[in-house]
Short mmCIF file of C-alpha atoms and ligand atoms in Angstrom, two decimals:
data_model
loop_
_atom_site.label_atom_id
_atom_site.label_comp_id
_atom_site.label_asym_id
_atom_site.label_seq_id
_atom_site.Cartn_x
_atom_site.Cartn_y
_atom_site.Cartn_z
CA MET A 1 85.37 78.64 107.81
CA SER A 2 83.14 81.31 106.91
CA GLY A 3 80.35 81.50 104.17
CA ILE A 4 77.37 80.05 103.07
CA THR A 5 76.27 76.68 104.85
CA LEU A 6 74.74 73.84 102.59
CA VAL A 7 71.75 73.97 104.34
CA GLN A 8 71.45 77.66 103.61
CA TYR A 9 72.30 77.12 100.17
CA LEU A 10 69.50 74.77 99.52
CA ARG A 11 66.85 76.90 101.03
CA ALA A 12 68.31 79.88 98.94
CA GLN A 13 67.79 77.61 95.84
CA GLU A 14 64.64 76.48 96.83
CA ASN A 15 63.37 80.20 97.10
CA ILE A 16 64.43 81.00 93.69
CA THR A 17 63.03 77.90 92.19
CA PRO A 18 59.61 78.32 90.60
CA GLY A 19 57.36 75.56 92.07
CA ALA A 20 59.66 74.17 94.50
CA THR A 21 57.82 72.41 97.37
CA GLY A 22 61.02 72.11 99.67
CA GLU A 23 60.83 68.29 99.12
CA PHE A 24 64.32 67.98 97.52
CA SER A 25 66.02 70.09 100.03
CA SER A 26 64.68 67.87 102.64
CA LEU A 27 65.91 64.93 100.97
CA MET A 28 69.20 66.71 100.64
CA ASN A 29 69.05 67.24 104.19
CA GLU A 30 68.52 63.58 105.09
CA VAL A 31 71.63 62.72 102.76
CA LEU A 32 73.67 64.93 104.68
CA VAL A 33 72.71 63.25 107.91
CA ALA A 34 73.61 59.82 106.46
CA ALA A 35 76.82 61.35 105.07
CA LYS A 36 77.92 62.72 108.25
CA LEU A 37 77.39 59.41 110.05
CA VAL A 38 79.35 57.53 107.16
CA SER A 39 82.06 60.23 107.50
CA ARG A 40 82.42 59.91 111.15
CA GLU A 41 82.89 55.84 111.00
CA VAL A 42 85.07 56.13 107.98
CA ASN A 43 87.42 58.68 110.22
CA ARG A 44 87.59 56.27 112.83
CA ALA A 45 88.12 53.17 110.61
CA GLY A 46 91.06 51.30 112.23
CA ILE A 47 90.32 52.47 115.90
CA GLY A 48 87.18 50.23 116.29
CA GLU A 49 87.68 46.62 115.03
CA ASP A 50 83.74 46.87 114.60
CA ILE A 51 84.19 48.88 111.45
CA ILE A 52 87.23 47.83 109.32
CA GLY A 53 87.56 44.50 107.49
CA LEU A 54 85.13 42.01 105.83
CA THR A 55 81.68 41.03 107.16
CA GLY A 56 82.08 37.65 105.80
CA GLU A 57 79.21 38.14 102.92
CA VAL A 58 79.25 38.37 99.50
CA ASN A 59 77.19 40.86 97.76
CA VAL A 60 75.10 40.88 94.58
CA GLN A 61 78.17 41.74 92.37
CA GLY A 62 79.96 38.90 93.82
CA GLU A 63 82.48 40.96 95.68
CA GLU A 64 83.31 40.65 99.39
CA VAL A 65 81.34 42.97 101.51
CA GLN A 66 83.40 45.35 103.69
CA LYS A 67 81.99 46.16 107.36
CA LEU A 68 81.83 49.88 106.11
CA ASP A 69 80.09 48.94 103.06
CA HIS A 70 77.39 47.31 105.01
CA TYR A 71 77.39 50.26 107.36
CA ALA A 72 77.04 52.81 104.56
CA ASN A 73 74.19 50.76 102.93
CA GLU A 74 72.20 50.17 105.83
CA THR A 75 72.75 53.94 107.13
CA PHE A 76 71.40 55.33 103.88
CA ILE A 77 68.63 52.96 103.42
CA LYS A 78 67.32 53.35 107.02
CA ILE A 79 67.52 57.46 107.15
CA LEU A 80 66.10 57.84 103.56
CA SER A 81 63.14 55.11 103.99
CA GLN A 82 62.08 56.89 106.90
CA SER A 83 62.43 60.29 105.34
CA GLY A 84 58.98 60.41 103.77
CA LYS A 85 60.87 61.67 100.24
CA VAL A 86 61.55 58.38 98.42
CA CYS A 87 59.54 55.47 97.09
CA ALA A 88 62.35 53.41 96.03
CA ILE A 89 66.09 53.33 96.68
CA GLY A 90 68.35 51.26 94.44
CA SER A 91 71.78 50.23 95.74
CA GLU A 92 74.91 48.80 94.34
CA GLU A 93 74.61 46.35 97.21
CA ASN A 94 71.03 45.13 96.96
CA GLU A 95 69.89 42.88 94.45
CA THR A 96 66.41 44.45 93.88
CA ALA A 97 65.39 48.14 94.91
CA VAL A 98 64.05 48.64 98.50
CA LEU A 99 60.83 49.88 98.06
CA VAL A 100 58.75 52.10 100.41
CA PRO A 101 55.27 51.40 99.65
CA LYS A 102 52.74 54.03 99.48
CA GLU A 103 50.46 52.85 102.30
CA GLN A 104 53.69 53.35 104.48
CA GLN A 105 53.24 56.88 105.78
CA THR A 106 57.19 57.51 105.12
CA SER A 107 56.70 57.21 101.18
CA GLY A 108 57.55 60.05 98.85
CA LYS A 109 57.73 60.77 95.21
CA TYR A 110 61.63 60.37 94.71
CA VAL A 111 63.45 57.45 93.19
CA PHE A 112 66.97 57.26 94.97
CA MET A 113 70.26 55.38 93.29
CA MET A 114 73.26 54.95 95.14
CA ASP A 115 76.77 53.28 95.53
CA PRO A 116 76.76 53.69 99.24
CA LEU A 117 80.43 53.18 99.74
CA ASP A 118 82.67 53.37 96.62
CA GLY A 119 86.17 52.46 96.47
CA SER A 120 85.81 49.70 98.97
CA SER A 121 89.63 48.26 98.40
CA ASN A 122 90.75 51.50 99.70
CA ILE A 123 88.96 51.31 102.88
CA ASP A 124 91.40 49.70 105.12
CA VAL A 125 94.75 51.69 103.56
CA ASN A 126 93.30 54.93 104.43
CA VAL A 127 92.73 56.40 100.78
CA GLY A 128 89.72 58.24 99.62
CA ILE A 129 86.37 56.41 99.56
CA GLY A 130 83.04 58.07 98.53
CA THR A 131 79.11 57.63 97.99
CA ILE A 132 77.50 58.52 94.67
CA PHE A 133 73.71 59.14 94.32
CA ALA A 134 71.34 60.15 91.88
CA VAL A 135 67.57 61.46 92.13
CA TYR A 136 64.63 60.83 89.79
CA LYS A 137 61.13 61.44 90.13
CA LYS A 138 58.49 58.51 90.08
CA ILE A 139 57.15 58.79 86.79
CA SER A 140 54.79 55.70 86.54
CA SER A 141 51.04 56.23 87.28
CA GLY A 142 49.68 54.12 90.27
CA ASP A 143 50.92 53.46 93.63
CA THR A 144 53.67 50.81 92.89
CA VAL A 145 57.24 51.47 91.89
CA THR A 146 57.95 49.81 88.35
CA ASP A 147 61.06 49.54 86.04
CA GLU A 148 59.78 52.64 84.37
CA ASP A 149 60.95 54.48 87.46
CA LEU A 150 63.94 52.65 88.41
CA LEU A 151 65.34 52.58 85.07
CA GLN A 152 65.03 55.98 83.74
CA LYS A 153 67.31 57.91 81.03
CA ALA A 154 70.10 59.48 82.80
CA ASP A 155 68.99 63.14 81.62
CA ARG A 156 65.82 62.63 83.54
CA GLN A 157 67.75 63.11 86.79
CA VAL A 158 66.54 65.80 88.95
CA GLY A 159 69.84 66.00 91.22
CA ALA A 160 72.99 63.94 91.27
CA GLY A 161 75.80 64.22 93.90
CA TYR A 162 78.92 62.53 95.46
CA ILE A 163 80.62 62.64 98.93
CA LEU A 164 84.07 62.30 99.08
CA TYR A 165 85.62 60.91 102.20
CA GLY A 166 89.15 62.07 101.73
CA SER A 167 91.57 64.27 103.47
CA SER A 168 88.54 66.30 104.04
CA THR A 169 85.14 65.15 103.46
CA MET A 170 83.28 67.01 100.57
CA PHE A 171 79.78 67.02 99.22
CA VAL A 172 79.41 67.78 95.45
CA TYR A 173 75.95 68.21 93.69
CA THR A 174 74.01 69.32 90.61
CA THR A 175 70.45 69.98 90.16
CA GLY A 176 71.02 71.32 86.59
CA ASN A 177 71.94 74.58 87.90
CA GLY A 178 75.60 73.91 87.85
CA VAL A 179 77.96 71.97 90.28
CA HIS A 180 78.58 73.11 93.59
CA GLY A 181 81.03 71.62 96.14
CA PHE A 182 80.76 71.97 99.90
CA THR A 183 83.47 71.10 102.58
CA LEU A 184 82.67 69.51 106.06
CA ASP A 185 84.04 71.52 109.07
CA PRO A 186 84.33 68.19 111.36
CA ALA A 187 84.40 70.47 114.39
CA ILE A 188 80.75 71.79 114.06
CA GLY A 189 79.38 69.15 111.49
CA GLU A 190 78.67 71.76 108.75
CA PHE A 191 79.24 71.62 105.20
CA TYR A 192 80.46 75.08 103.86
CA LEU A 193 80.30 76.38 100.18
CA SER A 194 84.10 75.75 99.09
CA HIS A 195 83.91 75.26 95.23
CA PRO A 196 80.78 77.23 93.84
CA ASP A 197 80.29 76.55 90.07
CA LEU A 198 82.97 74.01 89.26
CA LYS A 199 84.02 74.03 85.58
CA ILE A 200 85.93 71.34 84.28
CA PRO A 201 88.97 72.32 81.88
CA SER A 202 88.33 71.59 78.24
CA ARG A 203 91.49 69.21 78.09
CA GLY A 204 94.37 67.50 80.09
CA PRO A 205 96.35 67.41 81.89
CA TYR A 206 95.65 63.88 83.30
CA TYR A 207 94.89 60.44 82.29
CA SER A 208 93.43 57.91 84.44
CA ILE A 209 92.92 54.34 83.96
CA ASN A 210 93.99 51.02 85.49
CA GLU A 211 96.76 49.99 83.08
CA GLY A 212 97.34 46.69 84.67
CA SER A 213 94.56 45.48 82.50
CA VAL A 214 96.43 46.30 79.39
CA SER A 215 96.55 42.75 78.13
CA LEU A 216 92.92 42.37 78.03
CA TRP A 217 92.28 45.66 75.97
CA ASN A 218 91.59 45.65 72.54
CA ASP A 219 93.99 47.43 70.02
CA LYS A 220 91.84 50.59 69.70
CA GLN A 221 91.90 51.16 73.67
CA LYS A 222 95.69 50.25 73.65
CA SER A 223 96.46 53.13 71.03
CA LEU A 224 94.08 55.21 72.88
CA VAL A 225 96.40 55.08 76.10
CA GLN A 226 99.39 55.26 74.14
CA TYR A 227 98.11 58.71 72.45
CA PHE A 228 98.00 60.06 75.98
CA LYS A 229 101.57 59.19 76.57
CA GLU A 230 103.04 60.45 73.30
CA THR A 231 104.88 63.95 73.24
CA ASP A 232 103.10 66.74 71.67
CA GLU A 233 103.63 70.22 72.71
CA GLU A 234 100.21 71.54 71.13
CA THR A 235 97.99 69.25 72.98
CA GLY A 236 100.06 69.28 76.14
CA ARG A 237 100.99 65.62 75.86
CA PRO A 238 102.30 63.38 77.42
CA TYR A 239 99.45 63.51 80.10
CA ARG A 240 100.43 62.70 83.69
CA LEU A 241 98.86 59.46 85.00
CA ARG A 242 96.91 59.30 88.08
CA TYR A 243 95.02 56.38 89.27
CA ILE A 244 93.53 56.06 92.83
CA GLY A 245 91.11 53.04 92.41
CA THR A 246 88.07 54.89 93.74
CA LEU A 247 85.93 56.29 91.18
CA VAL A 248 84.80 59.20 93.40
CA SER A 249 88.42 60.49 93.98
CA ASP A 250 89.32 59.96 90.41
CA PHE A 251 86.49 61.79 89.05
CA HIS A 252 86.92 64.61 91.77
CA ARG A 253 90.59 64.95 90.45
CA THR A 254 89.32 64.99 87.02
CA LEU A 255 86.47 67.48 87.57
CA LEU A 256 88.65 69.99 89.37
CA LYS A 257 91.86 69.64 87.25
CA GLY A 258 90.75 68.19 83.85
CA GLY A 259 91.73 65.22 81.86
CA ILE A 260 90.05 61.77 81.48
CA PHE A 261 89.00 58.84 83.48
CA MET A 262 88.54 55.63 81.91
CA TYR A 263 87.32 52.13 82.76
CA PRO A 264 86.80 50.44 79.59
CA GLY A 265 85.37 47.37 78.57
CA ASP A 266 87.98 44.49 78.13
CA CYS A 267 87.85 40.69 76.75
CA LYS A 268 86.90 39.41 80.08
CA ASN A 269 84.23 42.06 80.84
CA PRO A 270 83.07 43.67 77.79
CA ASN A 271 81.08 46.34 79.68
CA GLY A 272 83.84 47.27 82.28
CA LYS A 273 83.26 47.26 85.91
CA LEU A 274 81.13 50.17 86.82
CA ARG A 275 77.37 50.38 86.94
CA PHE A 276 75.39 52.64 84.92
CA ALA A 277 72.70 53.59 87.57
CA PHE A 278 74.88 53.98 90.56
CA GLU A 279 78.04 55.32 89.19
CA ALA A 280 78.14 55.99 85.45
CA ALA A 281 74.50 58.19 85.32
CA PRO A 282 75.18 60.43 88.31
CA LEU A 283 78.47 61.26 87.22
CA ALA A 284 77.62 61.87 83.63
CA PHE A 285 74.85 64.54 84.92
CA ILE A 286 77.48 66.20 87.23
CA VAL A 287 80.10 66.32 84.48
CA GLU A 288 77.73 67.59 81.77
CA GLN A 289 76.67 70.51 84.33
CA ALA A 290 80.35 71.11 84.58
CA GLY A 291 81.02 71.50 80.82
CA GLY A 292 82.54 67.92 80.58
CA LYS A 293 81.42 64.83 78.98
CA ALA A 294 80.68 61.03 79.96
CA SER A 295 80.63 58.33 77.21
CA ASP A 296 80.55 54.59 76.87
CA GLY A 297 83.26 54.96 74.21
CA LYS A 298 80.43 55.24 71.71
CA SER A 299 77.85 57.64 72.90
CA ASN A 300 76.89 59.97 75.48
CA ILE A 301 75.88 58.14 78.60
CA TYR A 302 73.83 61.21 79.75
CA THR A 303 71.16 60.33 76.88
CA GLN A 304 70.90 56.69 77.62
CA SER A 305 68.88 54.42 79.89
CA PRO A 306 69.98 51.35 81.80
CA THR A 307 68.51 48.14 80.64
CA GLU A 308 68.81 46.68 84.25
CA LEU A 309 69.38 47.84 87.58
CA HIS A 310 73.03 46.47 87.64
CA GLN A 311 73.77 47.07 84.31
CA ARG A 312 77.58 47.68 83.87
CA ILE A 313 78.71 50.06 81.14
CA PRO A 314 82.24 51.12 80.03
CA LEU A 315 83.20 54.69 81.09
CA PHE A 316 84.96 57.65 79.53
CA ILE A 317 84.46 60.77 81.55
CA GLY A 318 86.18 64.02 81.92
CA SER A 319 87.10 67.01 79.96
CA LYS A 320 85.25 67.44 76.76
CA GLU A 321 87.74 67.36 74.14
CA ASP A 322 89.46 64.34 75.69
CA VAL A 323 86.37 62.09 76.17
CA GLU A 324 85.55 63.21 72.30
CA LEU A 325 88.95 62.22 71.37
CA ALA A 326 88.64 58.86 72.85
CA GLU A 327 85.16 58.35 71.15
CA SER A 328 86.96 59.12 67.76
CA LYS A 329 89.97 56.68 68.40
CA LEU A 330 87.56 53.94 69.78
CA ARG A 331 85.14 54.22 66.72
P1 AHM B 1 83.19 49.51 94.29
O1 AHM B 1 81.95 50.22 94.17
O2 AHM B 1 82.78 47.95 94.81
O3 AHM B 1 84.17 49.95 95.32
O4 AHM B 1 83.95 49.18 93.10
C1 AHM B 1 84.06 50.27 92.01
C2 AHM B 1 85.65 50.53 92.02
C3 AHM B 1 85.39 52.25 91.53
O5 AHM B 1 85.63 53.06 92.61
C4 AHM B 1 86.79 52.03 90.93
O6 AHM B 1 86.87 53.05 89.71
C5 AHM B 1 87.19 50.79 90.38
O7 AHM B 1 86.38 49.91 91.32
C6 AHM B 1 88.36 50.31 90.56
O8 AHM B 1 88.42 49.00 90.04
P2 AHM B 1 89.89 48.11 89.80
O9 AHM B 1 90.62 47.69 90.86
O10 AHM B 1 89.33 47.10 88.66
O11 AHM B 1 90.81 49.20 88.99
MG1 MG B 2 81.73 52.05 93.05
#
């Protein structure tokens, strides 16, 4: 594959950004190293018995921890906490944020939030899985990291991205200057720019939701999904249904092809399943930058802050017209 590599791209961006110190690029380079390590392990899942299956532990969400979940979490934390670029790492797998104290030489100015391995239920069936991350700057004064730093409004992100370990490994990210996608050439371990300046279609043609939960939805949610199934030439309905069960994969398709991904609240889980800080906020930043929208069904997620680290939030994300339509039907 020819063209510009991610490392070259980051350097070029740094050169044209006034006041850039290079620290963000260095942080991204560390993320890339972790991503390549996880990608390698994902690709050998099933060969080594040390990497597939359960660890026997249950995480803070009450979910069984897969060995690959554990590996991805440990790898990102280890690399980032030694990078000198972050002061705190919030992870879906850890109850509290991992802090890198100021007195430690390796502490830095960024707060890093992540879902280290999204789509765990798809690991052992060879279906795409991913990593999602968001980057903020520490904003509180003083040396300690506080809730002010950890629970920032989504629009304070300085960067967000995801890595999709799918039929190829992709790195998609934004720093507020559009969304750019890079594909890993596994033979040489470099990511190449393959999807510059991604823009999401304004509407359709896919809807994506776990419809197995229909009996738990309220009537508005039921009629919203029904709407996407009805025939209407002008709006291109019926939409086609796609649901992978890995948010990164479902989001990636939605970003490239258009439509809407939904994980609503239901009568068992009023706030749904997905987490504000680790999943919804970073994807909200990305989708905004691509011309789309993310909503909790009532208002834009990009202008909200989480109330706690592991807060869950209903998610309606994708093409602008489809997400706004969902909001109007749910109102
Ligand atoms: P995980 O981060 O523990 O893997 O869980 C989140 C995943 C998302 O990737 C996906 O959108 C959702 O769970 C699927 O849930 P369900 O099986 O309820 O449809
Ligand atoms: Mg997840």
